[in-house]
Short mmCIF file of C-alpha atoms and ligand atoms in Angstrom, two decimals:
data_model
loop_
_atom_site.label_atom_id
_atom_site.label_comp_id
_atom_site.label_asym_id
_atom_site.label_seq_id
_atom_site.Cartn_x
_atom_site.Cartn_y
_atom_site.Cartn_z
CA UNK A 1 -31.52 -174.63 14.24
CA UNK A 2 -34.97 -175.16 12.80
CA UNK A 3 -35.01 -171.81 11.12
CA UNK A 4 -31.79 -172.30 9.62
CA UNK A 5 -33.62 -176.32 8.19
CA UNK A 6 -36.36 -174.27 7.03
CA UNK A 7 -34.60 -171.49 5.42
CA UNK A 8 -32.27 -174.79 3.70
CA UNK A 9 -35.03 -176.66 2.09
CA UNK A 10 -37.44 -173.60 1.29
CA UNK A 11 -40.16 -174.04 4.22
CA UNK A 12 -42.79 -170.88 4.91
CA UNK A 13 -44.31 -172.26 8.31
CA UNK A 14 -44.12 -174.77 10.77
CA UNK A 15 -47.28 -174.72 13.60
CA UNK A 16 -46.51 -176.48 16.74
CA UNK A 17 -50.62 -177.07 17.93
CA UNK A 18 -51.14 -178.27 21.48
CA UNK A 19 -54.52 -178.22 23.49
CA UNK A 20 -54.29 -179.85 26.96
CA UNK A 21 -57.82 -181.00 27.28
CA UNK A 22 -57.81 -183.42 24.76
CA UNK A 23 -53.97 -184.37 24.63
CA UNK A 24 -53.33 -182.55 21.15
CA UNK A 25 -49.72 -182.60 20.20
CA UNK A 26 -49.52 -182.05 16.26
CA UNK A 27 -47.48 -179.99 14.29
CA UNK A 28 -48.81 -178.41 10.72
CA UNK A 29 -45.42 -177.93 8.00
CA UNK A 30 -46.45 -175.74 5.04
CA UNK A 31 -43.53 -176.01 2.52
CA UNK A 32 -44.46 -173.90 -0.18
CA UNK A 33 -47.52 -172.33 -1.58
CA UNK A 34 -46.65 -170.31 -5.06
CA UNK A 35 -49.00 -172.60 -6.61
CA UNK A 36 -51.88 -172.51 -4.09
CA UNK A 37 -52.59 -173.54 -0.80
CA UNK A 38 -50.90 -176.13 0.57
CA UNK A 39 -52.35 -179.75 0.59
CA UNK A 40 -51.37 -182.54 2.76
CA UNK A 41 -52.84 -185.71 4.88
CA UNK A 42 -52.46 -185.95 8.39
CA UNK A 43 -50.64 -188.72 10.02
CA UNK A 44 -51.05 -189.95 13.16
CA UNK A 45 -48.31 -191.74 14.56
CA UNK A 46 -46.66 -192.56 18.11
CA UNK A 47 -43.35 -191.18 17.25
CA UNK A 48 -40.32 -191.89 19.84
CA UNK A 49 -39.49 -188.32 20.07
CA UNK A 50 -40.58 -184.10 19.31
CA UNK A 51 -37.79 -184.34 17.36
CA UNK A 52 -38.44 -187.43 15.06
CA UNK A 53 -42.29 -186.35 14.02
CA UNK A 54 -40.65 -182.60 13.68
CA UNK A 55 -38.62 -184.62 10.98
CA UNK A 56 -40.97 -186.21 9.57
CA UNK A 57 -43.90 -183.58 8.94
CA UNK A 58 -40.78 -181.54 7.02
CA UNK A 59 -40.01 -184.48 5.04
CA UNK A 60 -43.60 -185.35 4.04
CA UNK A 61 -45.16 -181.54 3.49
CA UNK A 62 -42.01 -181.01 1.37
CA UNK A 63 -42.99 -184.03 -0.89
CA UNK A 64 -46.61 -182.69 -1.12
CA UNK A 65 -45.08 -179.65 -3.12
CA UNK A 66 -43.64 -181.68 -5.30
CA UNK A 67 -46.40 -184.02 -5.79
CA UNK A 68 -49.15 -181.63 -6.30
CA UNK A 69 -46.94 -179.57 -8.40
CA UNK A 70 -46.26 -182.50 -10.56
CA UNK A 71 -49.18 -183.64 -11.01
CA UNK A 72 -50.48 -180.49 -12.40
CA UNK A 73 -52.33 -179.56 -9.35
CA UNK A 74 -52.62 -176.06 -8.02
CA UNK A 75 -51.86 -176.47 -5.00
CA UNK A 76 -48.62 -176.27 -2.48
CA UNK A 77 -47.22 -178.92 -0.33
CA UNK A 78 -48.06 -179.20 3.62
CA UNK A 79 -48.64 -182.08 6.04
CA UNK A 80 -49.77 -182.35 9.30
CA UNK A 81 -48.44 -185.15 12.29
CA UNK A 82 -50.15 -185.88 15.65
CA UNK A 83 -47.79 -187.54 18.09
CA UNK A 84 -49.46 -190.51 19.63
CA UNK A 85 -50.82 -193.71 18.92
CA UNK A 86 -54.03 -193.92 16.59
CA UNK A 87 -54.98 -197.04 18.13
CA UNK A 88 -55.20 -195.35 21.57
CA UNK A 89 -54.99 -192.41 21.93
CA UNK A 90 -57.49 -190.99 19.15
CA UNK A 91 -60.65 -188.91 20.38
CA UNK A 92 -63.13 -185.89 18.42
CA UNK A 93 -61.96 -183.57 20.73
CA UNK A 94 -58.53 -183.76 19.75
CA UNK A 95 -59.45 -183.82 16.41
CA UNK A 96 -62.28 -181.04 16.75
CA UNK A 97 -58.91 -178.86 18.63
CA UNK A 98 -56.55 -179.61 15.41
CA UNK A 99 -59.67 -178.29 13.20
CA UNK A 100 -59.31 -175.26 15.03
CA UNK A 101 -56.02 -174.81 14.65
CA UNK A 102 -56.68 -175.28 10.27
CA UNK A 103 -59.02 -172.98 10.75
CA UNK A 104 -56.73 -170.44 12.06
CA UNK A 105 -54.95 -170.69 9.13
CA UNK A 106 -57.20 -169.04 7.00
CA UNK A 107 -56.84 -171.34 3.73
CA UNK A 108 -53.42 -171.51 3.76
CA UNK A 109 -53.58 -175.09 4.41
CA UNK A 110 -55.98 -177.53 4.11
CA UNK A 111 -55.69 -181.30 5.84
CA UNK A 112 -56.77 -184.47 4.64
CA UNK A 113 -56.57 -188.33 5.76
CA UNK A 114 -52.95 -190.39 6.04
CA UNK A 115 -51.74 -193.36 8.08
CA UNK A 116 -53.53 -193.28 11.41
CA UNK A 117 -56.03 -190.98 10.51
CA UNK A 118 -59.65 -191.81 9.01
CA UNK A 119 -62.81 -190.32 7.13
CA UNK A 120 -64.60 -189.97 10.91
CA UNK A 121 -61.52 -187.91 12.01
CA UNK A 122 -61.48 -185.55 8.82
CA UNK A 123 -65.36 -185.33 9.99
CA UNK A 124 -64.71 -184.16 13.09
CA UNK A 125 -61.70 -181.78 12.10
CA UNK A 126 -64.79 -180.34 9.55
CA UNK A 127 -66.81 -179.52 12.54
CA UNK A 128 -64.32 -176.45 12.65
CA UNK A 129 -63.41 -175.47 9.33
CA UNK A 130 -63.75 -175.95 5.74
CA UNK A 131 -60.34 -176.48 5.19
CA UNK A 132 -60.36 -180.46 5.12
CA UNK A 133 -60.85 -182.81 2.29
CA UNK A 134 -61.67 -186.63 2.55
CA UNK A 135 -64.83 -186.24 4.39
CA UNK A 136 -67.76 -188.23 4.82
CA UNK A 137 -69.54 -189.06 1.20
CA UNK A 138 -72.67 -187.85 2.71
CA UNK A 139 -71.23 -184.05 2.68
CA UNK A 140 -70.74 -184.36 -1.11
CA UNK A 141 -67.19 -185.68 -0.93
CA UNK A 142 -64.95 -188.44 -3.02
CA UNK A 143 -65.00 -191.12 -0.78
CA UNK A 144 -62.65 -194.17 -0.68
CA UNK A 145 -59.66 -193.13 -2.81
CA UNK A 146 -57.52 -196.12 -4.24
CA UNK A 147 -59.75 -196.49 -7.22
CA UNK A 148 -58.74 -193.70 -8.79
CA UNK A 149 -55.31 -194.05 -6.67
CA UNK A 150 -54.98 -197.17 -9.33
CA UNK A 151 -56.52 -195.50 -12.18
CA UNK A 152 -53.29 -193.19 -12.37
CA UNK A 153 -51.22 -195.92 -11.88
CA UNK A 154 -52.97 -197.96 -14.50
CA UNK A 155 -52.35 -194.89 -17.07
CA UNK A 156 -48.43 -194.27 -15.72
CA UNK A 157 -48.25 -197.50 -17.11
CA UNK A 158 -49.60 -197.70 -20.54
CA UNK A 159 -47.53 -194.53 -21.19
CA UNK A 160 -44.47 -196.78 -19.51
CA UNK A 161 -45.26 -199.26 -22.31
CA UNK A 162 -45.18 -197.02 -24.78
CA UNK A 163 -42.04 -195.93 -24.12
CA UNK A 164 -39.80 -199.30 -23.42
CA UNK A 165 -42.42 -201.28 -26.18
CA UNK A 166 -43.37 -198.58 -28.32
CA UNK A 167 -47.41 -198.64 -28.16
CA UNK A 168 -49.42 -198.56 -24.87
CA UNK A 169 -51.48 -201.67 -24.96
CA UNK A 170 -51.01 -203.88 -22.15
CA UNK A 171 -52.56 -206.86 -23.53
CA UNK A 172 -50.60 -210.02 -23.16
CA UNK A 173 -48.36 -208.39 -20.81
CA UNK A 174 -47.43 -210.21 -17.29
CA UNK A 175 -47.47 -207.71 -14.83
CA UNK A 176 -45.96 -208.74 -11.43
CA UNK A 177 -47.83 -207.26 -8.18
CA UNK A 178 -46.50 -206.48 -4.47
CA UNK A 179 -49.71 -206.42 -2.47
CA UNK A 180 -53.19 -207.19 -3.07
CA UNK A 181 -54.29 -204.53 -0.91
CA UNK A 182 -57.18 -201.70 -1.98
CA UNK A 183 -55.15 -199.90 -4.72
CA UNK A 184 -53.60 -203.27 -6.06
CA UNK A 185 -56.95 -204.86 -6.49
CA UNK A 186 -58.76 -202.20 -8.26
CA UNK A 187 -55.28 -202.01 -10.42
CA UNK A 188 -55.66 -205.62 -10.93
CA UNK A 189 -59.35 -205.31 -12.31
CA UNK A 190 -58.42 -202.60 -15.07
CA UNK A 191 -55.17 -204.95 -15.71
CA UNK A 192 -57.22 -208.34 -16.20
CA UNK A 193 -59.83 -206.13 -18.36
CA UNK A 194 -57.31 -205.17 -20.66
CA UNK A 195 -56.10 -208.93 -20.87
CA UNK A 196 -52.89 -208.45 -18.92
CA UNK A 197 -50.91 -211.66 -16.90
CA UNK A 198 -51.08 -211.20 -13.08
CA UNK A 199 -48.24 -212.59 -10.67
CA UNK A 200 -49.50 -211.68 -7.33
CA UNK A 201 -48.88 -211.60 -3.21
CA UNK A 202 -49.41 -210.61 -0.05
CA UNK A 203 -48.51 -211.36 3.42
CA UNK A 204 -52.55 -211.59 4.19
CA UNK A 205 -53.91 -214.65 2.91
CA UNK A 206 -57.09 -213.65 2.09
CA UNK A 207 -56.20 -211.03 0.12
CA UNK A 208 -53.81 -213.04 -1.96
CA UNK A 209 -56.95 -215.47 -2.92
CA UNK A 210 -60.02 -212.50 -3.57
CA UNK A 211 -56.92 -211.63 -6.71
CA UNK A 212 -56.10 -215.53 -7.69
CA UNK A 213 -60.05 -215.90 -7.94
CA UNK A 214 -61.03 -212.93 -9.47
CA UNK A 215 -58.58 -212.72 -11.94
CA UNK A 216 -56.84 -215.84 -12.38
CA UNK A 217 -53.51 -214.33 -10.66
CA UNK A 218 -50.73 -216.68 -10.05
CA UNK A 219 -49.67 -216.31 -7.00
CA UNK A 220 -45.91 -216.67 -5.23
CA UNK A 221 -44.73 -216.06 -2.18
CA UNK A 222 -43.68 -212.42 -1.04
CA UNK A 223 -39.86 -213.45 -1.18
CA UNK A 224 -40.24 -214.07 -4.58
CA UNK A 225 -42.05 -211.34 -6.19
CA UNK A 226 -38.44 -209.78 -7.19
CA UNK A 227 -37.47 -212.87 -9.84
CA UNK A 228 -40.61 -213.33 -11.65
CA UNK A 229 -40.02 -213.11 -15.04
CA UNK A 230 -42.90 -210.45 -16.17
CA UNK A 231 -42.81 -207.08 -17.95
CA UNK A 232 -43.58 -205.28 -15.53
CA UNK A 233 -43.20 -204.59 -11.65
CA UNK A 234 -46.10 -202.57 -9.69
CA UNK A 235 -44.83 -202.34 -6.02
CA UNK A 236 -48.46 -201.64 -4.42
CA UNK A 237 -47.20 -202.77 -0.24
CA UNK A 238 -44.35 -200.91 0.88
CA UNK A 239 -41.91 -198.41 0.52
CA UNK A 240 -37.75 -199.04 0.31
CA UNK A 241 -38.11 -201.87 -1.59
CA UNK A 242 -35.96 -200.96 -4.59
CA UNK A 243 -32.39 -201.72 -3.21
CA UNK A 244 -29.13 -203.55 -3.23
CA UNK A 245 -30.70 -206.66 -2.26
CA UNK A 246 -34.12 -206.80 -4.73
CA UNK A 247 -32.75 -204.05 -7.74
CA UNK A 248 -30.30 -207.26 -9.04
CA UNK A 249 -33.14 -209.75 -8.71
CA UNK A 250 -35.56 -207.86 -11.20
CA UNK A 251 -36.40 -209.20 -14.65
CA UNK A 252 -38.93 -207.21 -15.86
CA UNK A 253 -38.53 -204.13 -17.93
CA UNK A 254 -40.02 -201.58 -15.90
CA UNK A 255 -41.38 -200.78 -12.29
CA UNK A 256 -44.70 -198.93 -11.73
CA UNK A 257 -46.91 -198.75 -9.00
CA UNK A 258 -48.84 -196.96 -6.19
CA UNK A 259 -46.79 -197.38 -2.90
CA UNK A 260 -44.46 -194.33 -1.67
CA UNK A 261 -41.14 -194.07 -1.14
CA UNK A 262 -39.99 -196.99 -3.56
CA UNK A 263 -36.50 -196.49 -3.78
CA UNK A 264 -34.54 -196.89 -0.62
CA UNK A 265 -32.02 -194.25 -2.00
CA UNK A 266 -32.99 -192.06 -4.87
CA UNK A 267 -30.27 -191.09 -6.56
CA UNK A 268 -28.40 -194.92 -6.35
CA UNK A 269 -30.95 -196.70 -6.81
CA UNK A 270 -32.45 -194.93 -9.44
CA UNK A 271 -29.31 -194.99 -11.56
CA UNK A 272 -29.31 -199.25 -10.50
CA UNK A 273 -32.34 -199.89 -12.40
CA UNK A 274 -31.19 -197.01 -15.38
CA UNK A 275 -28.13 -199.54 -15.41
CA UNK A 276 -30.32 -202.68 -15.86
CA UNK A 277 -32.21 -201.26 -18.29
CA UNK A 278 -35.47 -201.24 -16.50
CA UNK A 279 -37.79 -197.71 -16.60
CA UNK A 280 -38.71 -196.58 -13.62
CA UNK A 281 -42.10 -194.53 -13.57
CA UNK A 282 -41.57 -192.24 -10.64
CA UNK A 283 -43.79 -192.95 -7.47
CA UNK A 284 -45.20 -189.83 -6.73
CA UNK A 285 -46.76 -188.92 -9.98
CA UNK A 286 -47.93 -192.27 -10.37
CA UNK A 287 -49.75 -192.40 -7.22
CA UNK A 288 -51.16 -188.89 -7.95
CA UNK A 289 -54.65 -190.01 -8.76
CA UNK A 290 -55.19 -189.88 -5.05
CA UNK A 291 -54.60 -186.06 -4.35
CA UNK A 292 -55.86 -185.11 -7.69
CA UNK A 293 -59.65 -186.90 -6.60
CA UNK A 294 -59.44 -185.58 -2.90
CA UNK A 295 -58.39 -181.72 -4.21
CA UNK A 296 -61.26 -181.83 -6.48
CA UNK A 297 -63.68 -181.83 -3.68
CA UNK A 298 -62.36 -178.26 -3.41
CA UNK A 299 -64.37 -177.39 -6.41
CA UNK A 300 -67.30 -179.17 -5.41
CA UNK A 301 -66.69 -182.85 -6.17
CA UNK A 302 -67.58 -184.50 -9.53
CA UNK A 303 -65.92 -187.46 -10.35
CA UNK A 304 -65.87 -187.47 -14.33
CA UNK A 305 -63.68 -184.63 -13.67
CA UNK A 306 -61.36 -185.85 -11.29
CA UNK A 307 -60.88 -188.79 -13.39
CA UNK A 308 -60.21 -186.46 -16.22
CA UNK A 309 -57.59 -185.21 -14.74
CA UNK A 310 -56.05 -188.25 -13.25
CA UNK A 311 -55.72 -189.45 -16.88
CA UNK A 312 -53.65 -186.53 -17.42
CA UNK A 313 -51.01 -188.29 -15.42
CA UNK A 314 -50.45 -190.19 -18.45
CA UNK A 315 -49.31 -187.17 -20.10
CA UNK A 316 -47.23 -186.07 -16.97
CA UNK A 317 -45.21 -189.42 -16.98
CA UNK A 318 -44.48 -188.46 -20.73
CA UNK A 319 -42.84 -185.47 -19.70
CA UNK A 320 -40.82 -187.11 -16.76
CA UNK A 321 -39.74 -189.74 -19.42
CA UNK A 322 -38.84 -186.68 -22.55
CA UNK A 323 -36.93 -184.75 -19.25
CA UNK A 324 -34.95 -187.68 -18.49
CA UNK A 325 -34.22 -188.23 -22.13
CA UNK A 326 -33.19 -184.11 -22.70
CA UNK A 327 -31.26 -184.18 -19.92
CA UNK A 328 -29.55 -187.49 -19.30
CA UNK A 329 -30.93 -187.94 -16.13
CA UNK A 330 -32.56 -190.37 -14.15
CA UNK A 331 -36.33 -190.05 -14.18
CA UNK A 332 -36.99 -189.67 -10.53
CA UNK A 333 -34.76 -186.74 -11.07
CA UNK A 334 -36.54 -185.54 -13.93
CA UNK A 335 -39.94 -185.54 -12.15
CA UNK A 336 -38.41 -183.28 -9.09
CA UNK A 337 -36.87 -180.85 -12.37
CA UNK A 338 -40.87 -180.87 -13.14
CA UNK A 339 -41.95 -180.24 -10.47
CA UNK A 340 -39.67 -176.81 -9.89
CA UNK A 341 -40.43 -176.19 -13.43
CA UNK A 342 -43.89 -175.70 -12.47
CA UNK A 343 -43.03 -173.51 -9.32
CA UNK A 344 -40.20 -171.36 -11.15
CA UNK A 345 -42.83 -170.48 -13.63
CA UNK A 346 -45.35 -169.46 -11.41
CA UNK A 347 -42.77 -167.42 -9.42
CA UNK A 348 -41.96 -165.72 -12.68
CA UNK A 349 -45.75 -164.69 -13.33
CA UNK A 350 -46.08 -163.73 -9.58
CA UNK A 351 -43.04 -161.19 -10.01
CA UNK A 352 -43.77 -159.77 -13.24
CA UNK A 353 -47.12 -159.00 -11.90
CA UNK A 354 -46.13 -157.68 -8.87
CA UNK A 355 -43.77 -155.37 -11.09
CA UNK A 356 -46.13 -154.14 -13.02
CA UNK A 357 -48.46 -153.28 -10.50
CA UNK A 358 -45.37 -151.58 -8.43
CA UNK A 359 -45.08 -149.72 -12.17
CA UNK A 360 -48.55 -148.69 -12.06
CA UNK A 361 -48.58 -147.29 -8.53
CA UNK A 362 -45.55 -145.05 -8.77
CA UNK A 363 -47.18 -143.81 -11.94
CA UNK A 364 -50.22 -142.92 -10.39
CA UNK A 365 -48.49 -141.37 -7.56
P1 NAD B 1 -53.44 -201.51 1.69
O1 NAD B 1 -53.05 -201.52 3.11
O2 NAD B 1 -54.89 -201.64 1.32
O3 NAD B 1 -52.65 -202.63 0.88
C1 NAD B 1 -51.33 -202.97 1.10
C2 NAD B 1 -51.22 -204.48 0.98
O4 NAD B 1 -49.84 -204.84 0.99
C3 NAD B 1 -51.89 -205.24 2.13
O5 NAD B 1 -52.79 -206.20 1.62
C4 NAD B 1 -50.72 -205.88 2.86
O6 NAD B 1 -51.04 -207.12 3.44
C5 NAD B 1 -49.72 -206.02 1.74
N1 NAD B 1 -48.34 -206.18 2.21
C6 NAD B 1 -47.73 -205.60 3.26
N2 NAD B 1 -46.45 -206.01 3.35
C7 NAD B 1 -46.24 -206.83 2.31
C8 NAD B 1 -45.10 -207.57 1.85
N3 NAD B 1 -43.95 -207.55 2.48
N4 NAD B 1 -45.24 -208.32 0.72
C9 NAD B 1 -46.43 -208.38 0.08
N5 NAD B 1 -47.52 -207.71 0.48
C10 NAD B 1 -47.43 -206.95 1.57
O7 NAD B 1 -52.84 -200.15 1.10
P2 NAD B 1 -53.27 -199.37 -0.21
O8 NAD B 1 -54.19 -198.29 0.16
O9 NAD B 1 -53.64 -200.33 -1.27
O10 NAD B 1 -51.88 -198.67 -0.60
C11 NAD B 1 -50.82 -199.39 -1.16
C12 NAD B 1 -49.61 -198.48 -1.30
O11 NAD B 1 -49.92 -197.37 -2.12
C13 NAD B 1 -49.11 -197.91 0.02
O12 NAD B 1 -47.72 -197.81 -0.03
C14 NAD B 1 -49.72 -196.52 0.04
O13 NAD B 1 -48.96 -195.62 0.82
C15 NAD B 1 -49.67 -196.15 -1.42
N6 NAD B 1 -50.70 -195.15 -1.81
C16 NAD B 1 -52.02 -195.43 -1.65
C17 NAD B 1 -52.97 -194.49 -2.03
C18 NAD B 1 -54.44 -194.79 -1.89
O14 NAD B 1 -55.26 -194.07 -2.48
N7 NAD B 1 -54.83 -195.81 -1.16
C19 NAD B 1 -52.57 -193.26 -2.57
C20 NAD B 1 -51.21 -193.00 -2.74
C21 NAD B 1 -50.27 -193.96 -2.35
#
């Protein structure tokens, strides 16, 4: 059964990990590395069942490939999930044991922080191996990442504009905010810089007020986010929000922003929005600015040049956008078609080598 899942959606390896001193359960999914090795965050989570987080690391390290490979990245797609409850159940040893079990790997994979897990734990896991990004700041590393998480999404947008309005300034636009959470509020900042209209909220008070003060945001309640008239719609909370219920309610002319996983069902509600005329900027490359600042600490972290790079998104979201257009597609679609693009290509250069070095031998022998 799992071989045959594998062998279906293109996995190389799945690592079941457990050490009994510490309680360990995790399980490391590499989907694919033609482009490099794989990178993915490591969620801790107390799932109901072997069988649910089995699910979920396949879903998750499957979406890495296509996010790194999107976003221009070298890298493949992996994940890792720990089965318990971060709150609880967390201690070094356990992650010290999962380190070891990275390490083991050899480079093939190499973890990083997600829900549940922190900068301490990635600290620990780096007691045993090299192989983990989103480390302490103090061992040369990138530190906090939704600023530059919202930098991407801040370019994903201009280039959004310039596609529904023609140029990419986003002066006197309103732009309509779900969450005022860490990437919202440094989104916010380089929004209210450029002169843009915020409409914000958030279930935590607090946060809702730090984004009405600083930049004169109006604020409404979370129920009504959806109907604001504005230009644009940055969901920046939760994921599944794009659906039967909230698609209908939208007035805006496109939808950008950082969270994952914003359309409940891709293909349907992709082609609802298409149908209402609004542009959706796919999630994954817009929230690339992440992975493309963590997998930079791979190269010895500098951040001019991860933010180089994350500006490149800009150019990425053009693609998605000329795809869609070439192809009549929906743009989610057209960012997966990218993302195989990328991977085809490489498997083509990784072939032809290989033949010619095959040529070479038999010549020689
Ligand atoms: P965060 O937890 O700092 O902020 C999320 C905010 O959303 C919180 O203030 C929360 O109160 C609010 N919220 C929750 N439910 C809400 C609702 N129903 N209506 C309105 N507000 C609600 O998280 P973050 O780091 O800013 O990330 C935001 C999103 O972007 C998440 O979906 C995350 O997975 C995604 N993302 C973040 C990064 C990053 O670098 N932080 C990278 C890639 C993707």
């Amino acid at each position: 059964m799992l071989f045959e899942a594998m062998e279906k959606e293109g996995f190389e390896q799945v690592v079941f990990c457990q050490d009994e001193v510490s309680g360990l359960k995790a399980i490391i999914a590499i989907h694919d590395t033609t482009l490099g090795p794989a990178l993915g965050g490591c969620r801790m989570w107390p799932y109901e069942s072997e069988e649910e987080a089995l699910i979920d690391v396949l879903r998750l390290a499957k979406g890495m490939t296509y996010k790194n490979a999107a976003a221009g990245l070298n890298l493949g797609g992996g994940k890792t999930v720990i089965i318990g409850d971060p709150k609880q159940d967390k201690s070094e040893a356990m992650f010290r044991a999962l380190g070891r079990y990275v390490e083991s790997l050899n480079g093939r994979y190499i973890i990083a922080e997600d829900v549940g897990t922190t900068v301490q734990d990635m600290d620990a896991i780096h007691e045993e191996t090299d192989y983990v990004t989103g480390i302490s700041e103090s061992f040369g590393a990138s530190g906090n990442p939704s600023p530059m998480t919202a930098r991407g999404v801040y370019v994903s947008m201009k280039r959004s504009a310039k596609e529904v309005y023609g140029n990419d300034s986003l002066s006197g636009k309103t732009v309509a905010i779900q969450g005022c959470g860490n990437v919202a509020y440094a989104l916010s900042e380089l929004l209210y810089q450029e002169g843009a209209k915020l409409i914000v909220t958030d279930i935590h008070q607090e946060a809702l007020e730090r984004s009405v003060r600083q930049f004169s945001a109006e604020a409404v309640k979370p129920e009504d986010i959806y109907r604001v008239k504005a230009d644009i719609f940055a969901p920046c909370a939760l994921g599944g929000i794009l659906n039967d219920q909230t698609i209908p309610q939208l007035k805006v002319k496109i939808v950008c922003g950082s969270a994952n996983n914003q359309l409940l069902e891709t293909k349907k509600h992709g082609q609802l929005l298409q149908e209402k005329g609004i542009l959706y900027a796919p999630d994954y490359i817009v929230n690339s600015g992440g992975v493309i600042n963590v997998a930079d600490e791979l190269k010895c972290y500098h951040p001019e040049r991860a933010m180089k790079k994350i500006d490149e998104i800009y150019e990425q979201i053009g693609k998605v956008f000329e795809i869609a257009r070439d192809e009549k597609i929906i743009p989610a679609l057209a960012a997966d078609h990218l993302a195989e693009k990328r991977i085809q290509e490489m498997l083509q250069v990784k072939s032809t080598f290989l033949a010619k070095e095959h040529s070479l031998l038999t010549r020689r022998v």
